[in-house]
PDB file of C-alpha atoms in Angstrom:
ATOM      1  CA  UNK A   9     250.890 148.165 120.892  1.00 54.00           C
ATOM      2  CA  UNK A  10     248.422 145.513 122.043  1.00 51.00           C
ATOM      3  CA  UNK A  11     245.765 148.205 122.342  1.00 59.00           C
ATOM      4  CA  UNK A  12     246.446 149.346 118.801  1.00 50.00           C
ATOM      5  CA  UNK A  13     246.001 145.816 117.382  1.00 49.00           C
ATOM      6  CA  UNK A  14     242.902 145.290 119.519  1.00 50.00           C
ATOM      7  CA  UNK A  15     241.391 148.506 118.188  1.00 48.00           C
ATOM      8  CA  UNK A  16     242.373 147.603 114.630  1.00 47.00           C
ATOM      9  CA  UNK A  17     240.795 144.148 114.991  1.00 46.00           C
ATOM     10  CA  UNK A  18     237.579 145.674 116.368  1.00 54.00           C
ATOM     11  CA  UNK A  19     237.403 148.086 113.418  1.00 52.00           C
ATOM     12  CA  UNK A  20     237.968 145.326 110.866  1.00 50.00           C
ATOM     13  CA  UNK A  21     235.297 143.146 112.443  1.00 49.00           C
ATOM     14  CA  UNK A  22     232.918 146.118 112.620  1.00 53.00           C
ATOM     15  CA  UNK A  23     233.434 146.968 108.974  1.00 45.00           C
ATOM     16  CA  UNK A  24     233.043 143.363 107.850  1.00 46.00           C
ATOM     17  CA  UNK A  25     229.637 143.264 109.569  1.00 49.00           C
ATOM     18  CA  UNK A  26     228.581 146.249 107.451  1.00 50.00           C
ATOM     19  CA  UNK A  27     229.290 144.638 104.096  1.00 44.00           C
ATOM     20  CA  UNK A  28     226.132 144.032 102.050  1.00 50.00           C
ATOM     21  CA  UNK A  29     224.818 140.492 101.899  1.00 53.00           C
ATOM     22  CA  UNK A  30     225.062 139.245  98.342  1.00 60.00           C
ATOM     23  CA  UNK A  31     221.972 137.568  96.950  1.00 63.00           C
ATOM     24  CA  UNK A  32     222.497 134.054  95.615  1.00 72.00           C
ATOM     25  CA  UNK A  33     222.795 133.959  91.844  1.00 78.00           C
ATOM     26  CA  UNK A  34     220.824 131.790  89.469  1.00 74.00           C
ATOM     27  CA  UNK A  35     222.221 129.912  86.437  1.00 81.00           C
ATOM     28  CA  UNK A  36     221.774 133.050  84.319  1.00 81.00           C
ATOM     29  CA  UNK A  37     224.041 135.031  86.667  1.00 80.00           C
ATOM     30  CA  UNK A  38     221.184 137.217  87.930  1.00 74.00           C
ATOM     31  CA  UNK A  39     220.140 137.350  91.582  1.00 73.00           C
ATOM     32  CA  UNK A  40     217.474 134.833  92.519  1.00 66.00           C
ATOM     33  CA  UNK A  41     214.158 136.394  93.542  1.00 65.00           C
ATOM     34  CA  UNK A  42     213.443 136.715  97.228  1.00 70.00           C
ATOM     35  CA  UNK A  43     210.172 135.449  98.588  1.00 72.00           C
ATOM     36  CA  UNK A  44     207.815 138.216  99.667  1.00 76.00           C
ATOM     37  CA  UNK A  45     205.846 137.084 102.707  1.00 75.00           C
ATOM     38  CA  UNK A  46     202.583 138.883 103.363  1.00 76.00           C
ATOM     39  CA  UNK A  47     202.434 139.769 107.044  1.00 72.00           C
ATOM     40  CA  UNK A  48     199.662 142.375 107.339  1.00 69.00           C
ATOM     41  CA  UNK A  49     196.913 141.841 104.788  1.00 73.00           C
ATOM     42  CA  UNK A  50     195.000 145.073 105.396  1.00 74.00           C
ATOM     43  CA  UNK A  51     198.140 147.100 104.705  1.00 91.00           C
ATOM     44  CA  UNK A  52     198.584 145.299 101.394  1.00 93.00           C
ATOM     45  CA  UNK A  53     195.080 146.164 100.186  1.00 93.00           C
ATOM     46  CA  UNK A  54     195.337 149.825 101.145  1.00 94.00           C
ATOM     47  CA  UNK A  55     198.861 150.156  99.732  1.00 94.00           C
ATOM     48  CA  UNK A  56     197.513 148.850  96.419  1.00 96.00           C
ATOM     49  CA  UNK A  57     194.451 151.120  96.550  1.00 97.00           C
ATOM     50  CA  UNK A  58     196.562 154.197  97.335  1.00 97.00           C
ATOM     51  CA  UNK A  59     199.053 153.339  94.589  1.00 97.00           C
ATOM     52  CA  UNK A  60     196.348 152.786  91.988  1.00 98.00           C
ATOM     53  CA  UNK A  61     194.631 156.032  92.955  1.00 98.00           C
ATOM     54  CA  UNK A  62     197.939 157.911  92.610  1.00 98.00           C
ATOM     55  CA  UNK A  63     198.438 156.426  89.135  1.00 98.00           C
ATOM     56  CA  UNK A  64     194.850 157.225  88.168  1.00 98.00           C
ATOM     57  CA  UNK A  65     195.180 160.808  89.416  1.00 98.00           C
ATOM     58  CA  UNK A  66     198.375 161.266  87.397  1.00 97.00           C
ATOM     59  CA  UNK A  67     196.504 160.008  84.321  1.00 97.00           C
ATOM     60  CA  UNK A  68     193.534 162.321  84.928  1.00 97.00           C
ATOM     61  CA  UNK A  69     191.125 159.588  86.101  1.00 98.00           C
ATOM     62  CA  UNK A  70     189.021 159.810  89.242  1.00 98.00           C
ATOM     63  CA  UNK A  71     189.891 157.828  92.350  1.00 98.00           C
ATOM     64  CA  UNK A  72     188.286 154.473  93.111  1.00 98.00           C
ATOM     65  CA  UNK A  73     187.281 152.784  96.347  1.00 98.00           C
ATOM     66  CA  UNK A  74     187.720 149.284  97.685  1.00 97.00           C
ATOM     67  CA  UNK A  75     184.568 147.175  97.294  1.00 98.00           C
ATOM     68  CA  UNK A  76     183.981 144.108  99.484  1.00 97.00           C
ATOM     69  CA  UNK A  77     182.011 142.199  96.815  1.00 98.00           C
ATOM     70  CA  UNK A  78     184.651 142.692  94.138  1.00 98.00           C
ATOM     71  CA  UNK A  79     187.291 141.749  96.709  1.00 97.00           C
ATOM     72  CA  UNK A  80     185.379 138.541  97.476  1.00 97.00           C
ATOM     73  CA  UNK A  81     185.345 137.668  93.762  1.00 98.00           C
ATOM     74  CA  UNK A  82     189.091 138.411  93.567  1.00 98.00           C
ATOM     75  CA  UNK A  83     189.833 136.249  96.626  1.00 97.00           C
ATOM     76  CA  UNK A  84     187.852 133.335  95.215  1.00 96.00           C
ATOM     77  CA  UNK A  85     189.713 133.510  91.925  1.00 97.00           C
ATOM     78  CA  UNK A  86     193.167 133.847  93.499  1.00 97.00           C
ATOM     79  CA  UNK A  87     192.613 130.669  95.501  1.00 97.00           C
ATOM     80  CA  UNK A  88     191.187 128.875  92.482  1.00 97.00           C
ATOM     81  CA  UNK A  89     194.181 129.790  90.303  1.00 97.00           C
ATOM     82  CA  UNK A  90     196.436 128.308  92.981  1.00 96.00           C
ATOM     83  CA  UNK A  91     194.430 125.088  93.006  1.00 95.00           C
ATOM     84  CA  UNK A  92     194.592 124.902  89.197  1.00 95.00           C
ATOM     85  CA  UNK A  93     198.269 125.924  89.283  1.00 92.00           C
ATOM     86  CA  UNK A  94     197.871 128.277  86.340  1.00 89.00           C
ATOM     87  CA  UNK A  95     197.216 131.992  85.955  1.00 93.00           C
ATOM     88  CA  UNK A  96     194.199 132.454  83.752  1.00 91.00           C
ATOM     89  CA  UNK A  97     190.845 134.183  83.849  1.00 94.00           C
ATOM     90  CA  UNK A  98     188.581 131.129  84.019  1.00 92.00           C
ATOM     91  CA  UNK A  99     187.661 129.270  87.171  1.00 93.00           C
ATOM     92  CA  UNK A 100     187.965 125.524  87.658  1.00 91.00           C
ATOM     93  CA  UNK A 101     184.173 125.391  87.308  1.00 93.00           C
ATOM     94  CA  UNK A 102     184.347 127.176  83.938  1.00 93.00           C
ATOM     95  CA  UNK A 103     183.308 130.532  85.419  1.00 95.00           C
ATOM     96  CA  UNK A 104     184.375 133.778  83.805  1.00 96.00           C
ATOM     97  CA  UNK A 105     185.247 136.976  85.684  1.00 97.00           C
ATOM     98  CA  UNK A 106     181.733 138.216  84.899  1.00 97.00           C
ATOM     99  CA  UNK A 107     180.233 135.077  86.464  1.00 97.00           C
ATOM    100  CA  UNK A 108     182.303 135.419  89.644  1.00 96.00           C
ATOM    101  CA  UNK A 109     181.407 139.094  90.086  1.00 98.00           C
ATOM    102  CA  UNK A 110     177.705 138.360  89.508  1.00 98.00           C
ATOM    103  CA  UNK A 111     177.798 135.596  92.157  1.00 97.00           C
ATOM    104  CA  UNK A 112     178.853 138.124  94.792  1.00 97.00           C
ATOM    105  CA  UNK A 113     175.827 140.314  94.108  1.00 98.00           C
ATOM    106  CA  UNK A 114     177.905 143.285  92.939  1.00 98.00           C
ATOM    107  CA  UNK A 115     175.317 145.746  91.585  1.00 97.00           C
ATOM    108  CA  UNK A 116     177.590 147.426  89.041  1.00 97.00           C
ATOM    109  CA  UNK A 117     179.405 146.404  85.897  1.00 98.00           C
ATOM    110  CA  UNK A 118     182.674 144.478  85.958  1.00 98.00           C
ATOM    111  CA  UNK A 119     185.129 146.363  83.748  1.00 98.00           C
ATOM    112  CA  UNK A 120     188.239 144.187  83.880  1.00 98.00           C
ATOM    113  CA  UNK A 121     190.395 141.729  85.754  1.00 98.00           C
ATOM    114  CA  UNK A 122     194.176 141.620  86.128  1.00 98.00           C
ATOM    115  CA  UNK A 123     195.877 138.479  87.415  1.00 98.00           C
ATOM    116  CA  UNK A 124     199.413 137.455  88.246  1.00 97.00           C
ATOM    117  CA  UNK A 125     201.423 134.496  89.511  1.00 95.00           C
ATOM    118  CA  UNK A 126     204.605 135.682  91.183  1.00 91.00           C
ATOM    119  CA  UNK A 127     206.828 135.838  94.248  1.00 87.00           C
ATOM    120  CA  UNK A 128     206.834 139.656  94.065  1.00 90.00           C
ATOM    121  CA  UNK A 129     205.095 142.231  96.223  1.00 93.00           C
ATOM    122  CA  UNK A 130     201.831 143.917  95.321  1.00 94.00           C
ATOM    123  CA  UNK A 131     203.664 147.057  94.208  1.00 94.00           C
ATOM    124  CA  UNK A 132     206.069 145.126  91.995  1.00 94.00           C
ATOM    125  CA  UNK A 133     203.053 143.366  90.508  1.00 96.00           C
ATOM    126  CA  UNK A 134     201.282 146.689  89.939  1.00 97.00           C
ATOM    127  CA  UNK A 135     204.413 147.974  88.214  1.00 96.00           C
ATOM    128  CA  UNK A 136     204.414 144.954  85.899  1.00 96.00           C
ATOM    129  CA  UNK A 137     200.717 145.489  85.129  1.00 98.00           C
ATOM    130  CA  UNK A 138     201.409 149.141  84.286  1.00 98.00           C
ATOM    131  CA  UNK A 139     204.053 148.095  81.749  1.00 97.00           C
ATOM    132  CA  UNK A 140     201.512 146.163  79.636  1.00 97.00           C
ATOM    133  CA  UNK A 141     198.929 148.173  77.653  1.00 98.00           C
ATOM    134  CA  UNK A 142     196.016 145.774  78.247  1.00 97.00           C
ATOM    135  CA  UNK A 143     196.429 145.555  82.038  1.00 98.00           C
ATOM    136  CA  UNK A 144     197.333 149.258  82.310  1.00 98.00           C
ATOM    137  CA  UNK A 145     194.096 150.161  80.473  1.00 98.00           C
ATOM    138  CA  UNK A 146     192.064 148.241  83.068  1.00 98.00           C
ATOM    139  CA  UNK A 147     193.757 150.079  85.951  1.00 98.00           C
ATOM    140  CA  UNK A 148     193.289 153.490  84.325  1.00 98.00           C
ATOM    141  CA  UNK A 149     189.750 152.900  82.973  1.00 98.00           C
ATOM    142  CA  UNK A 150     187.966 156.226  83.483  1.00 98.00           C
ATOM    143  CA  UNK A 151     184.642 154.422  84.040  1.00 98.00           C
ATOM    144  CA  UNK A 152     185.951 152.580  87.104  1.00 98.00           C
ATOM    145  CA  UNK A 153     184.622 153.557  90.528  1.00 98.00           C
ATOM    146  CA  UNK A 154     185.335 150.394  92.543  1.00 98.00           C
ATOM    147  CA  UNK A 155     188.164 147.949  92.995  1.00 98.00           C
ATOM    148  CA  UNK A 156     188.406 144.446  94.371  1.00 98.00           C
ATOM    149  CA  UNK A 157     191.857 143.182  95.231  1.00 97.00           C
ATOM    150  CA  UNK A 158     193.008 139.964  96.836  1.00 96.00           C
ATOM    151  CA  UNK A 159     195.578 137.175  96.703  1.00 96.00           C
ATOM    152  CA  UNK A 160     196.403 133.690  97.815  1.00 96.00           C
ATOM    153  CA  UNK A 161     199.904 132.917  99.075  1.00 95.00           C
ATOM    154  CA  UNK A 162     201.089 129.314  98.995  1.00 95.00           C
ATOM    155  CA  UNK A 163     203.371 127.817 101.641  1.00 92.00           C
ATOM    156  CA  UNK A 164     206.341 128.110  99.233  1.00 90.00           C
ATOM    157  CA  UNK A 165     205.748 131.867  98.947  1.00 91.00           C
ATOM    158  CA  UNK A 166     204.155 131.969  95.491  1.00 93.00           C
ATOM    159  CA  UNK A 167     201.413 134.592  95.339  1.00 95.00           C
ATOM    160  CA  UNK A 168     198.374 134.566  93.067  1.00 97.00           C
ATOM    161  CA  UNK A 169     197.143 138.172  92.714  1.00 97.00           C
ATOM    162  CA  UNK A 170     193.719 139.224  91.370  1.00 98.00           C
ATOM    163  CA  UNK A 171     192.549 142.799  90.755  1.00 98.00           C
ATOM    164  CA  UNK A 172     189.003 143.515  89.552  1.00 98.00           C
ATOM    165  CA  UNK A 173     187.657 146.927  88.592  1.00 98.00           C
ATOM    166  CA  UNK A 174     183.998 147.805  88.299  1.00 98.00           C
ATOM    167  CA  UNK A 175     181.624 150.731  87.999  1.00 97.00           C
TER     168      UNK A 175
END
């Protein structure tokens, strides 16, 4: 009998360890967002590039490649948005996306810039960009041949994403 209760107790404890952890709820009753911590930066860039190329292929557009100069312009702007604490397309020095791309010496034409302030992953951010016609049109621009992509993550987990496409 003791064995039976011991076995039953072990099963109950085992099953209770398998129950899903419930996310804390906010005042609206929805789960609070979880902070996405970037651990391997090169994986993030290539995951975004591969995802964008898959979306472009599905839309009939040619694939694009990662460009170091556009990425440098994106990195500069992501950090600057964090410093300004606002997501917008102008730098703290009054620079436009065109100015920032020109400063890097990129030889092509800057076609568009997508930005975001979020705690979400790069793929969740890409999904949000694809839901909006203006940001989706930048990603699927058939003239694009190059992409710059970078971010700045604050200590609290907030991420400032910048995507720049050029030709």
